[in-house]
Structure formats: structure tokens, C-alpha cells
């Protein structure tokens, strides 16, 4: 990674997004398993919402006319029963919420708004409005209208809409296959004992959890030993995955051979090095059809860069139309400094419309606690050297 190849933050965003050019194959899944899956086709309305004129309240249904006062109750209609129109003058139906309103009634008055009523008759108040509490067939959506577009990542609210249509199976994009592994002889997995001279693998676990938070399942594929041949073999066995996520071994150290091992497997880098802090050594590219996202080893840098570059890329690759994070607008609470001439990724807490920078922005990318004690990220411009109190800023909330 030489400085001459370092790209700007915007260029890295553009290049990483460009890596997602294809869409996964389709498959059908039960609506019970569709949460978090991405629609592979548009869903159109097959059943009007609502499907028939119905009562929004428990009460009495009648044909509105000016001056109506006393009405006789003809019959009772419960939700689920269908009553043919049968009202004579000065008659009404007793009707329950959701029940189909016969075509000879157009207004519903709830029980409690009647001046009086008993089992046979009701007395209307004079200020009844025509069409009151009548839910009209198709008033929410009509047959043929578009309900959900291709590329929608299904939420529980979307599932409600699918359920309203009696849809039992949906066509979605197949889930991406993602492998996550770490590099470094100093790393131990949680089931191993780490001596004073060894450390636990943080990145594989935090990145897998980050991906899961955004709906992606990743397989933990262990720690690649610090040895070029071993690493080369390792990558050669991973070519069936859609995406490989690595951390560590991408800066200038003697054991930083990730790129070399990938190159031996036909890797082509889109970029290696971004003019940002933390995350300068971040690298992304393709090894055949497999996308490779290599994060720096420092845990804070690995997490923040995966959040910013990898999550949007995975969402796009999964076929999702909305793949970029939406910024939130906040006021900066305490003034702080950043280094100009590069983009700074600054951690902090978003609370009640204000951004509170973590530790006056004095922390290192090898730390973990700034991550734990933050819920938001601010991205500086290369020209900026400080942020004043109450300055308006756009942040991304984790
Ligand atoms: N001469 C230079 N040295 C460094 C530069 C540079 O530009 N010139 N960049 C620095 C920056 S910035 C970063 S970030 C690091 C990243 O380097 P690597 O990606 O090669 O990461 P490693 O050297 O393998 O590890 C760095 C650090 O992180 C620890 N680590 C690695 N993996 C894990 C893990 N899975 N869990 C927990 N901790 C991990 C590792 O032990 C090291 O302490 O390079 C700077 N150097
Ligand atoms: O850029 Mo490194 O990721 O600062 O620690």
C-alpha cells in the first residue's frame, strides 16, 4: 500500500459500490421466513384493501337522509356474515366493527353517539354526518396497484401487507454466502486460552455480529496464519463464497501479506488505501467472482470501515434498492479538533438532537471502548480542522 494509490473517501465509496454489479439468483420462501429477505419482484395488489365496504365501529348502519331521527333495527350483522340489502324506510342494521355493510346503508353511528337505543329502536342525534365510519372497498389500495417494489428488504410491516393479500410464498433473492476470517499469529479464538503474549480475536466476532445486525449471515472461517503460502492456500479454498471479509495484514508490516496471497489467486484490487482515519489500509476488490473486503486489523478501524463500506456494498449485492445509510442532522455539543487533509471518522453519542464526540476525539483505532460507548459516527470533510459548539452536522447512527 503506497501513498500514490490511496483514494479519497468518495472514490472509495464509489469503487466499493461498483463492485456490486450482479444480483443473486431467485428462490421462493414461505412468508413465515420472509422477514429480512429482499424481494426479487414487485408485489401488486390482488385483493382490494379493504375488500368490501365495512363498518369502522360497532353501532348502527343506515341510509343517510336529512332529518332522520328514529330508526327501527332490522337485523344484526356480525363480522364474517353477509346480509343482502333489506332495509325499508326508517330502518337500520345493528352492525359490528369489520362487518360488511349492505349496499342500502352508507353511514354508521357508534352505539355511544345515539341519543338513545334499545333492542328494537334507536334515536339518532341531529348532527350525524353522511358516510360516517364507513370504510369503502379499495379506499386504501385497489387491485393492480403496486404494493412493494423489487429490491425491498422485507420488514414486519411489509409482512402485514403480504398477509393482507393472502400471499403464502414470496420470490426473494438468495442469501449471500459470506466468509469472515482474521489474520495474525497473535490471535486466539474464544474457545482457546490467550496468554499474556496473545490476544483474543475481536474482529471476526464483531464483524459477524455487525453483519447480522444488518440481516447478513456470515460463516466464521478462523484465523489465517502469518505465512504467505498458508494464506494463499486458504484463499484458494474460499472461491465459492460470494464475499470474503478479512481483517488485519493489509498495511506495511512484514507479515502484511493478505494482498500478496490474494494476488496469487487472481485478485484485482479496486483500491488499497483510503485517505481516512481510521481505516487508511482498507482494501477492496475481486478474486474471480468473489468480492473481497479487507479491513484493517485495529478493531475500531475494522468495525467502522465495515460499517461504512461493507454494509452498503452487501445490501446492494443482495439486490436491495435502498443500500446507503441515511444521514441524521444533529447539533455538535462540544467543540473538537480533527486533522485536515484527510477524512476523519469520528465516534460519538447522539442524544436529543445533539452529537457528543467521544473523548474529545482523542482515542486510538486499536481501542474497543470508544465503539461500545458510541452510537453515531460523523464523517469530516478533508478541508475541516475543527468543529465548533452548536455547529450543524450530518451523522450516521449505528
Ligand atoms: N508503517 C506503517 N505502519 C502502519 C500503517 C502505515 O500506514 N504505515 N498503518 C497503520 C494503520 S492506520 C493501521 S489501521 C494498522 C492496520 O494494519 P493491518 O491491517 O496490517 O493490521 P495488523 O498489523 O495485522 O494488526 C494491527 C493491530 O490490530 C490487531 N488485530 C489484528 N487483527 C485483530 C483481530 N482480529 N482482533 C483483535 N485485534 C486484531 C493486531 O494485533 C495489531 O495490534 O497498521 C498501522 N501500521
Ligand atoms: O487507519 Mo488505522 O485504521 O488508524 O488505525
XYZ file of N, CA and C in Angstrom, residues 146-392:
741
model
N -49.297 -1.032 -7.262
C -48.047 -1.609 -6.766
C -48.012 -1.505 -5.236
N -47.728 -2.627 -4.580
C -47.681 -2.620 -3.112
C -46.242 -2.534 -2.606
N -45.380 -3.386 -3.144
C -43.977 -3.413 -2.710
C -43.107 -3.579 -3.943
N -42.018 -2.811 -4.001
C -41.205 -2.896 -5.216
C -40.086 -3.934 -5.066
N -39.632 -4.399 -6.209
C -38.481 -5.311 -6.255
C -37.322 -4.618 -5.538
N -36.578 -5.383 -4.747
C -35.450 -4.785 -4.043
C -35.800 -4.313 -2.642
N -37.055 -4.554 -2.232
C -37.437 -4.174 -0.856
C -36.926 -5.226 0.113
N -36.258 -4.776 1.156
C -35.837 -5.695 2.224
C -37.010 -5.755 3.204
N -37.615 -6.934 3.317
C -38.918 -7.033 3.983
C -38.839 -6.836 5.495
N -39.671 -5.920 5.989
C -39.796 -5.684 7.428
C -41.074 -6.371 7.916
N -41.299 -6.339 9.219
C -42.538 -6.919 9.748
C -43.751 -6.140 9.231
N -43.570 -4.825 8.955
C -44.691 -4.050 8.394
C -45.023 -4.545 6.984
N -43.993 -4.845 6.211
C -44.230 -5.363 4.857
C -44.923 -6.728 4.913
N -44.561 -7.518 5.917
C -45.188 -8.845 6.049
C -46.694 -8.668 6.285
N -47.086 -7.611 7.015
C -48.515 -7.336 7.236
C -49.203 -7.127 5.887
N -48.532 -6.404 4.995
C -49.106 -6.126 3.676
C -49.210 -7.416 2.847
N -48.164 -8.256 2.898
C -48.203 -9.535 2.164
C -49.342 -10.394 2.704
N -49.497 -10.387 4.038
C -50.546 -11.201 4.660
C -51.922 -10.732 4.206
N -52.080 -9.408 4.033
C -53.387 -8.868 3.615
C -53.783 -9.381 2.240
N -52.803 -9.845 1.471
C -53.048 -10.326 0.117
C -53.163 -11.849 0.057
N -53.069 -12.485 1.190
C -53.141 -13.947 1.220
C -51.948 -14.594 0.543
N -50.803 -13.898 0.560
C -49.597 -14.440 -0.092
C -48.911 -15.404 0.867
N -48.674 -16.631 0.423
C -48.030 -17.599 1.323
C -46.562 -17.813 0.965
N -46.194 -17.584 -0.290
C -44.796 -17.750 -0.727
C -44.373 -16.482 -1.467
N -43.145 -16.047 -1.242
C -42.649 -14.869 -1.963
C -41.337 -15.197 -2.668
N -41.135 -14.516 -3.788
C -39.906 -14.730 -4.549
C -38.872 -13.703 -4.076
N -37.763 -14.218 -3.556
C -36.720 -13.331 -2.993
C -35.372 -13.677 -3.621
N -34.392 -12.802 -3.371
C -33.025 -13.112 -3.805
C -32.391 -14.075 -2.809
N -31.634 -15.031 -3.339
C -30.921 -15.966 -2.459
C -29.977 -15.213 -1.540
N -29.804 -15.760 -0.358
C -28.906 -15.108 0.601
C -27.467 -15.183 0.120
N -26.732 -14.107 0.358
C -25.311 -14.115 0.002
C -24.569 -15.100 0.898
N -23.541 -15.727 0.348
C -22.673 -16.543 1.207
C -21.433 -15.700 1.529
N -21.194 -15.541 2.809
C -20.140 -14.623 3.265
C -19.221 -15.349 4.247
N -17.925 -15.237 4.015
C -16.946 -15.839 4.935
C -16.170 -14.719 5.622
N -15.994 -14.873 6.924
C -15.225 -13.878 7.681
C -14.041 -14.571 8.329
N -12.863 -14.015 8.136
C -11.736 -14.565 8.891
C -10.736 -13.479 9.250
N -9.876 -13.823 10.180
C -8.899 -12.869 10.700
C -7.510 -13.308 10.280
N -6.547 -12.426 10.491
C -5.157 -12.790 10.201
C -4.307 -12.408 11.396
N -3.299 -13.177 11.676
C -2.361 -12.803 12.745
C -2.108 -13.941 13.704
N -0.803 -14.277 13.865
C -0.421 -15.377 14.761
C -0.700 -15.063 16.223
N -0.912 -13.767 16.540
C -1.148 -13.401 17.941
C -2.590 -13.668 18.377
N -3.447 -14.047 17.404
C -4.879 -14.132 17.714
C -5.308 -15.503 18.222
N -6.183 -15.486 19.203
C -6.777 -16.716 19.723
C -8.287 -16.603 19.600
N -8.931 -17.747 19.356
C -10.390 -17.781 19.293
C -10.933 -17.896 20.713
N -12.223 -17.588 20.905
C -12.763 -17.538 22.268
C -12.641 -18.861 23.025
N -12.603 -19.979 22.290
C -12.531 -21.273 22.960
C -11.082 -21.665 23.310
N -10.119 -20.787 22.919
C -8.719 -21.057 23.256
C -8.304 -20.169 24.433
N -7.162 -20.531 25.032
C -6.647 -19.694 26.110
C -5.592 -18.753 25.533
N -5.744 -17.454 25.797
C -4.749 -16.484 25.329
C -3.796 -16.144 26.475
N -2.498 -16.355 26.243
C -1.502 -15.996 27.253
C -1.318 -14.479 27.240
N -0.464 -13.987 28.116
C -0.141 -12.546 28.162
C 0.351 -12.048 26.809
N 1.009 -12.944 26.057
C 1.609 -12.535 24.777
C 0.653 -12.727 23.599
N -0.530 -13.152 23.890
C -1.501 -13.378 22.807
C -2.762 -12.553 23.102
N -3.572 -12.352 22.040
C -4.821 -11.586 22.248
C -5.979 -12.364 21.625
N -7.152 -12.038 22.076
C -8.331 -12.682 21.505
C -8.737 -12.004 20.195
N -9.257 -12.804 19.299
C -9.759 -12.305 18.023
C -11.036 -11.500 18.281
N -10.957 -10.212 18.084
C -12.138 -9.344 18.267
C -12.876 -9.188 16.938
N -12.097 -8.939 15.878
C -12.715 -8.504 14.616
C -13.676 -9.519 14.005
N -13.278 -10.797 14.002
C -14.165 -11.780 13.361
C -15.523 -11.767 14.062
N -15.483 -11.679 15.382
C -16.741 -11.736 16.125
C -17.545 -10.445 15.970
N -16.851 -9.303 16.047
C -17.602 -8.039 15.936
C -18.139 -7.860 14.510
N -17.363 -8.278 13.510
C -17.835 -8.097 12.126
C -18.996 -9.037 11.810
N -18.918 -10.262 12.304
C -20.035 -11.194 12.080
C -21.302 -10.646 12.749
N -21.129 -10.072 13.947
C -22.284 -9.507 14.659
C -22.821 -8.272 13.930
N -21.918 -7.438 13.429
C -22.341 -6.245 12.675
C -23.140 -6.660 11.436
N -22.631 -7.675 10.737
C -23.325 -8.151 9.540
C -24.707 -8.700 9.912
N -24.756 -9.425 11.025
C -26.040 -9.998 11.461
C -27.037 -8.889 11.787
N -26.544 -7.809 12.386
C -27.442 -6.679 12.699
C -28.074 -6.118 11.437
N -27.403 -6.296 10.310
C -27.937 -5.767 9.051
C -28.531 -6.875 8.175
N -28.767 -8.026 8.780
C -29.504 -9.095 8.098
C -28.651 -10.078 7.324
N -27.329 -10.066 7.511
C -26.463 -10.975 6.754
C -25.883 -12.063 7.644
N -25.913 -13.284 7.118
C -25.334 -14.402 7.861
C -23.934 -14.636 7.311
N -22.938 -14.653 8.199
C -21.564 -14.895 7.749
C -20.994 -16.099 8.496
N -20.164 -16.854 7.803
C -19.515 -18.008 8.430
C -18.156 -17.602 8.965
N -17.867 -18.026 10.174
C -16.545 -17.757 10.742
C -15.583 -18.807 10.201
N -14.546 -18.376 9.527
C -13.617 -19.329 8.904
C -12.239 -19.319 9.553
N -12.147 -18.793 10.763
C -10.923 -18.933 11.545
C -9.867 -17.878 11.279
N -8.663 -18.172 11.767
C -7.544 -17.224 11.680
C -6.536 -17.756 10.661
N -6.210 -16.929 9.696
C -5.212 -17.333 8.704
C -3.831 -17.134 9.310
N -2.983 -18.148 9.291
C -1.651 -17.975 9.884
C -0.814 -16.968 9.093
N 0.145 -16.339 9.781
C 1.008 -15.332 9.143
C 2.052 -16.012 8.268
N 1.624 -16.555 7.159
C 2.540 -17.269 6.284
C 1.948 -17.189 4.881
N 2.741 -16.687 3.936
C 2.196 -16.413 2.603
C 1.596 -17.662 1.949
N 2.324 -18.787 1.984
C 1.823 -19.991 1.312
C 0.529 -20.479 1.950
N 0.512 -20.454 3.304
C -0.695 -20.918 4.013
C -1.873 -20.014 3.660
N -1.612 -18.703 3.625
C -2.689 -17.760 3.312
C -3.159 -17.941 1.867
N -2.215 -18.205 0.965
C -2.561 -18.393 -0.456
C -3.489 -19.614 -0.599
N -3.139 -20.690 0.082
C -3.982 -21.900 0.062
C -5.359 -21.614 0.634
N -5.352 -20.852 1.711
C -6.601 -20.522 2.398
C -7.574 -19.831 1.433
N -7.082 -18.795 0.761
C -7.949 -18.049 -0.159
C -8.398 -18.921 -1.329
N -7.511 -19.806 -1.767
C -7.852 -20.677 -2.909
C -9.081 -21.536 -2.580
N -9.261 -21.858 -1.300
C -10.378 -22.722 -0.902
C -11.663 -21.940 -0.654
N -11.626 -20.643 -0.820
C -12.768 -19.794 -0.451
C -13.504 -19.243 -1.665
N -13.166 -19.753 -2.848
C -13.669 -19.104 -4.066
C -15.161 -19.344 -4.325
N -15.759 -20.248 -3.572
C -17.191 -20.476 -3.771
C -18.047 -19.446 -3.047
N -17.435 -18.708 -2.142
C -18.196 -17.684 -1.410
C -18.473 -16.475 -2.306
N -19.589 -15.806 -2.037
C -19.864 -14.547 -2.748
C -18.945 -13.447 -2.241
N -18.718 -13.457 -0.925
C -17.930 -12.368 -0.327
C -16.970 -12.930 0.726
N -15.737 -12.463 0.707
C -14.776 -12.764 1.771
C -14.499 -11.475 2.525
N -14.550 -11.563 3.836
C -14.228 -10.404 4.667
C -13.029 -10.774 5.512
N -11.946 -10.007 5.360
C -10.755 -10.276 6.170
C -10.487 -9.060 7.037
N -9.703 -9.269 8.090
C -9.215 -8.109 8.846
C -7.761 -8.353 9.210
N -7.001 -7.281 9.187
C -5.573 -7.348 9.517
C -4.731 -7.707 8.312
N -3.437 -7.456 8.457
C -2.480 -7.858 7.414
C -2.564 -7.073 6.129
N -3.082 -5.819 6.187
C -3.182 -5.051 4.934
C -2.368 -3.764 4.939
N -1.585 -3.528 6.024
C -0.760 -2.299 5.977
C 0.646 -2.648 5.481
N 1.687 -2.089 6.097
C 3.027 -2.249 5.519
C 3.942 -3.182 6.293
N 3.410 -3.835 7.310
C 4.246 -4.694 8.148
C 4.809 -5.869 7.355
N 5.812 -6.512 7.951
C 6.464 -7.634 7.247
C 5.524 -8.819 7.097
N 4.549 -8.905 8.019
C 3.606 -10.032 7.940
C 2.311 -9.638 7.231
N 2.306 -8.441 6.617
C 1.078 -7.981 5.965
C 1.042 -8.472 4.521
N 0.647 -9.728 4.385
C 0.742 -10.390 3.083
C -0.628 -10.726 2.486
N -1.686 -10.157 3.048
C -3.036 -10.517 2.573
C -3.165 -10.237 1.072
N -2.739 -9.047 0.666
C -2.878 -8.706 -0.751
C -2.048 -9.651 -1.625
N -0.821 -9.957 -1.167
C 0.037 -10.839 -1.979
C -0.593 -12.223 -2.141
N -1.166 -12.727 -1.045
C -1.803 -14.050 -1.104
C -3.037 -14.021 -2.007
N -3.746 -12.916 -1.963
C -4.926 -12.783 -2.829
C -4.510 -12.678 -4.294
N -3.413 -11.900 -4.541
C -2.940 -11.726 -5.923
C -2.566 -13.065 -6.545
N -2.044 -13.957 -5.716
C -1.681 -15.286 -6.230
C -2.934 -16.074 -6.617
N -4.101 -15.592 -6.192
C -5.366 -16.229 -6.546
C -6.166 -15.405 -7.557
N -5.487 -14.507 -8.241
C -6.146 -13.747 -9.309
C -6.881 -12.516 -8.840
N -6.585 -12.063 -7.643
C -7.269 -10.892 -7.083
C -6.939 -9.624 -7.858
N -7.990 -8.793 -8.044
C -7.767 -7.459 -8.624
C -8.329 -6.433 -7.676
N -7.473 -5.569 -7.167
C -7.917 -4.579 -6.185
C -8.637 -3.426 -6.884
N -9.764 -3.009 -6.314
C -10.407 -1.765 -6.784
C -9.721 -0.591 -6.134
N -9.329 -0.780 -4.865
C -8.500 0.213 -4.186
C -7.825 -0.460 -3.003
N -6.676 0.073 -2.639
C -5.979 -0.362 -1.427
C -5.411 0.891 -0.802
N -6.110 1.385 0.221
C -5.702 2.616 0.875
C -6.704 3.725 0.610
N -7.202 4.300 1.711
C -8.150 5.420 1.609
C -7.599 6.555 2.460
N -7.800 7.767 1.990
C -7.289 8.919 2.744
C -8.234 9.244 3.912
N -8.317 8.282 4.856
C -9.196 8.453 6.017
C -8.472 7.992 7.275
N -9.001 8.401 8.405
C -8.508 7.919 9.700
C -9.723 7.645 10.566
N -9.921 6.512 11.149
C -9.138 5.303 10.952
C -9.555 4.571 9.685
N -8.680 3.688 9.232
C -9.047 2.837 8.102
C -8.219 3.059 6.861
N -7.094 3.730 7.006
C -6.276 4.023 5.822
C -5.934 2.766 5.004
N -5.601 1.628 5.630
C -5.189 0.474 4.805
C -6.331 -0.325 4.159
N -7.567 0.074 4.366
C -8.710 -0.712 3.853
C -8.557 -1.011 2.354
N -8.894 -2.254 2.007
C -8.722 -2.692 0.606
C -9.971 -3.451 0.148
N -10.360 -3.238 -1.083
C -11.495 -3.992 -1.641
C -11.221 -4.336 -3.095
N -11.760 -5.463 -3.508
C -11.578 -5.858 -4.902
C -12.260 -7.189 -5.161
N -11.814 -7.871 -6.241
C -12.450 -9.121 -6.637
C -11.428 -10.205 -6.881
N -11.740 -11.401 -6.421
C -10.920 -12.577 -6.722
C -11.835 -13.475 -7.554
N -11.703 -13.385 -8.865
C -12.674 -14.054 -9.731
C -14.042 -13.422 -9.493
N -15.056 -14.254 -9.156
C -16.395 -13.688 -8.921
C -16.585 -13.285 -7.469
N -15.615 -13.633 -6.636
C -15.756 -13.374 -5.195
C -15.287 -11.968 -4.853
N -16.151 -11.237 -4.148
C -15.752 -9.896 -3.692
C -14.957 -10.056 -2.407
N -13.846 -9.341 -2.319
C -13.016 -9.400 -1.110
C -12.998 -8.019 -0.464
N -13.339 -7.988 0.812
C -13.304 -6.738 1.581
C -12.316 -6.939 2.712
N -11.181 -6.259 2.646
C -10.143 -6.427 3.658
C -10.083 -5.193 4.546
N -10.438 -5.418 5.806
C -10.454 -4.331 6.779
C -9.106 -4.280 7.505
N -8.772 -3.128 8.063
C -7.532 -3.060 8.843
C -7.650 -3.925 10.103
N -6.509 -4.223 10.718
C -6.520 -5.085 11.899
C -7.026 -4.406 13.154
N -6.740 -3.124 13.316
C -7.170 -2.437 14.534
C -8.688 -2.543 14.683
N -9.160 -3.027 15.843
C -10.585 -3.347 15.989
C -11.546 -2.201 15.705
N -11.202 -0.998 16.152
C -12.107 0.131 15.911
C -12.154 0.455 14.415
N -10.984 0.417 13.793
C -10.895 0.713 12.355
C -11.644 -0.344 11.549
N -11.498 -1.613 11.942
C -12.161 -2.694 11.204
C -13.676 -2.520 11.265
N -14.186 -2.211 12.451
C -15.635 -2.097 12.632
C -16.208 -0.906 11.855
N -15.582 0.256 12.049
C -16.122 1.477 11.436
C -16.064 1.392 9.906
N -14.979 0.832 9.389
C -14.852 0.712 7.926
C -15.798 -0.329 7.362
N -16.026 -1.399 8.108
C -17.003 -2.403 7.651
C -18.395 -1.779 7.637
N -18.696 -0.992 8.657
C -20.000 -0.322 8.723
C -20.190 0.592 7.513
N -19.166 1.404 7.219
C -19.328 2.419 6.171
C -19.243 1.879 4.754
N -18.317 0.945 4.521
C -18.077 0.495 3.136
C -18.699 -0.863 2.838
N -18.606 -1.778 3.819
C -19.047 -3.150 3.533
C -20.569 -3.314 3.589
N -21.212 -2.723 4.602
C -22.663 -2.935 4.742
C -23.426 -2.415 3.509
N -23.167 -1.178 3.060
C -23.870 -0.734 1.842
C -23.571 -1.636 0.633
N -22.311 -2.085 0.512
C -21.955 -2.969 -0.606
C -22.755 -4.283 -0.523
N -22.844 -4.862 0.665
C -23.580 -6.128 0.805
C -25.063 -5.936 0.499
N -25.613 -4.820 0.970
C -27.039 -4.558 0.713
C -27.290 -4.455 -0.791
N -26.398 -3.764 -1.474
C -26.565 -3.606 -2.931
C -26.421 -4.971 -3.609
N -25.414 -5.716 -3.191
C -25.156 -7.027 -3.790
C -26.314 -8.001 -3.528
N -26.983 -7.801 -2.409
C -28.126 -8.645 -2.060
C -29.360 -8.283 -2.893
N -29.258 -7.175 -3.646
C -30.368 -6.764 -4.520
C -31.220 -5.671 -3.914
N -30.789 -5.123 -2.772
C -31.616 -4.112 -2.103
C -31.497 -2.762 -2.801
N -32.665 -2.147 -3.036
C -32.705 -0.836 -3.717
C -32.136 0.245 -2.821
N -32.467 0.163 -1.525
C -32.002 1.185 -0.583
C -30.796 0.624 0.126
N -29.604 1.046 -0.280
C -28.425 0.419 0.340
C -27.530 1.416 1.074
N -27.768 2.703 0.887
C -26.922 3.673 1.598
C -27.542 4.076 2.925
N -26.710 4.385 3.904
C -27.224 4.868 5.182
C -27.787 6.269 5.009
N -28.872 6.532 5.733
C -29.472 7.868 5.695
C -28.814 8.719 6.784
N -28.304 9.897 6.430
C -27.735 10.741 7.488
C -28.828 11.339 8.377
N -28.445 11.653 9.601
C -29.352 12.354 10.517
C -28.716 13.697 10.811
N -29.546 14.690 11.022
C -28.979 16.010 11.268
C -28.957 16.304 12.763
N -27.801 16.771 13.229
C -27.622 16.999 14.662
C -26.824 18.272 14.872
N -26.821 18.699 16.145
C -26.005 19.857 16.527
C -24.818 19.320 17.302
N -23.641 19.818 17.002
C -22.462 19.338 17.727
C -22.445 19.927 19.143
N -22.322 19.063 20.153
C -22.420 19.532 21.542
C -21.127 20.189 22.041
N -20.006 19.469 21.936
C -18.743 20.046 22.448
C -17.772 20.242 21.287
N -17.033 21.368 21.268
C -16.101 21.595 20.155
C -14.976 20.551 20.170
N -14.473 20.177 18.992
C -13.340 19.242 18.933
C -12.532 19.484 17.661
N -11.302 18.911 17.694
C -10.406 19.111 16.556
C -10.303 17.829 15.739
N -10.071 17.963 14.433
C -9.745 16.831 13.563
C -8.563 17.263 12.706
N -7.920 16.281 12.092
C -6.788 16.646 11.241
C -7.295 16.925 9.830
N -6.978 18.101 9.318
C -7.424 18.389 7.951
C -6.502 17.678 6.959
N -6.918 17.615 5.706
C -6.114 16.948 4.683
C -6.474 15.482 4.527
N -7.379 15.011 5.368
C -7.902 13.646 5.235
C -9.323 13.654 5.793
N -10.067 12.586 5.492
C -11.409 12.441 6.054
C -11.285 11.732 7.398
N -11.895 12.316 8.427
C -11.841 11.717 9.765
C -13.199 11.092 10.090
N -13.154 9.874 10.585
C -14.388 9.184 11.001
C -14.442 9.307 12.521
N -15.370 10.105 13.002
C -15.368 10.487 14.417
C -16.540 9.843 15.155
N -16.221 9.138 16.236
C -17.261 8.450 17.013
C -17.845 9.367 18.079
N -19.097 9.130 18.402
C -19.746 9.911 19.453
C -21.120 9.352 19.765
N -21.822 10.109 20.599
C -23.160 9.676 21.016
C -24.183 10.679 20.524
N -25.246 10.161 19.955
C -26.353 11.020 19.526
C -27.437 10.956 20.595
N -27.779 12.114 21.121
C -28.791 12.155 22.177
C -29.565 13.468 22.062
N -30.879 13.369 22.000
C -31.768 14.546 21.975
C -31.329 15.598 20.950
N -30.992 15.137 19.760
C -30.660 16.069 18.680
C -29.219 16.560 18.701
N -28.437 16.101 19.709
C -27.045 16.586 19.792
C -26.047 15.454 19.617
N -24.904 15.777 19.010
C -23.808 14.816 18.852
C -22.739 15.148 19.882
N -22.416 14.159 20.749
C -21.365 14.339 21.760
C -20.170 13.513 21.323
N -19.099 14.168 20.926
C -17.911 13.458 20.448
C -17.348 12.581 21.569
N -16.802 11.421 21.206
C -16.206 10.544 22.228
C -14.839 11.080 22.623
N -14.627 11.240 23.922
C -13.316 11.590 24.489
C -12.608 12.714 23.775
N -13.317 13.770 23.441
C -12.745 14.940 22.747
C -12.024 14.530 21.452
N -12.422 13.426 20.885
C -11.827 12.864 19.661
C -10.354 12.489 19.864
N -10.008 12.104 21.103
C -8.624 11.671 21.354
C -8.660 10.216 21.771
N -8.627 9.339 20.803
C -8.625 7.897 21.080
C -7.941 7.199 19.906
N -7.547 5.949 20.124
C -6.811 5.235 19.079
C -7.660 4.171 18.413
N -7.251 3.802 17.194
C -8.056 2.840 16.438
C -7.832 1.397 16.900
N -6.879 1.195 17.845
C -6.711 -0.137 18.420
C -7.644 -0.363 19.591
N -8.413 0.666 19.965
C -9.284 0.557 21.151
C -10.636 -0.062 20.805
N -11.323 -0.474 21.870
C -12.652 -1.063 21.691
C -13.707 -0.195 22.376
N -13.341 0.403 23.531
C -14.348 1.127 24.310
C -14.993 2.312 23.592
N -14.253 3.068 22.754
C -14.944 4.160 22.043
C -16.124 3.641 21.220
N -15.975 2.427 20.692
C -17.068 1.833 19.913
C -18.257 1.545 20.803
N -17.959 0.923 21.947
C -19.023 0.493 22.853
C -19.773 1.702 23.398
N -19.043 2.791 23.617
C -19.671 3.961 24.231
C -20.149 4.982 23.195
N -20.280 4.563 21.952
C -20.777 5.465 20.906
C -21.966 4.819 20.211
N -22.798 5.663 19.641
C -23.882 5.127 18.811
C -23.990 5.879 17.490
N -22.975 6.722 17.217
C -23.046 7.526 15.991
C -21.652 7.845 15.470
N -21.650 8.230 14.204
C -20.393 8.483 13.508
C -20.545 9.767 12.695
N -19.565 10.625 12.803
C -19.546 11.814 11.957
C -18.368 11.703 11.008
N -18.587 12.072 9.748
C -17.530 11.969 8.734
C -17.122 13.375 8.327
N -15.863 13.712 8.569
C -15.418 15.078 8.252
C -15.126 15.208 6.762
N -14.973 16.438 6.384
C -14.532 16.788 5.042
C -13.009 16.917 5.120
N -12.295 16.709 4.017
C -10.823 16.826 4.067
C -10.360 18.233 4.472
N -11.213 19.248 4.201
C -10.787 20.636 4.444
C -10.982 21.065 5.902
N -11.689 20.273 6.673
C -12.079 20.711 8.024
C -11.015 20.380 9.070
N -10.724 21.342 9.988
C -9.732 21.121 11.038
C -10.341 21.131 12.429
N -11.573 21.623 12.539
C -12.229 21.632 13.849
C -13.734 21.776 13.657
N -14.464 21.411 14.714
C -15.924 21.534 14.673
C -16.337 22.329 15.913
N -17.077 23.394 15.693
C -17.447 24.280 16.800
C -18.681 23.812 17.546
N -18.860 24.406 18.728
C -20.048 24.109 19.525
C -21.283 24.581 18.761
N -22.306 23.738 18.776
C -23.602 24.014 18.110
C -23.533 23.988 16.585
N -22.409 23.580 16.016
C -22.334 23.502 14.549
C -23.305 22.419 14.058
N -24.047 22.693 12.963
C -24.945 21.659 12.427
C -24.127 20.608 11.676
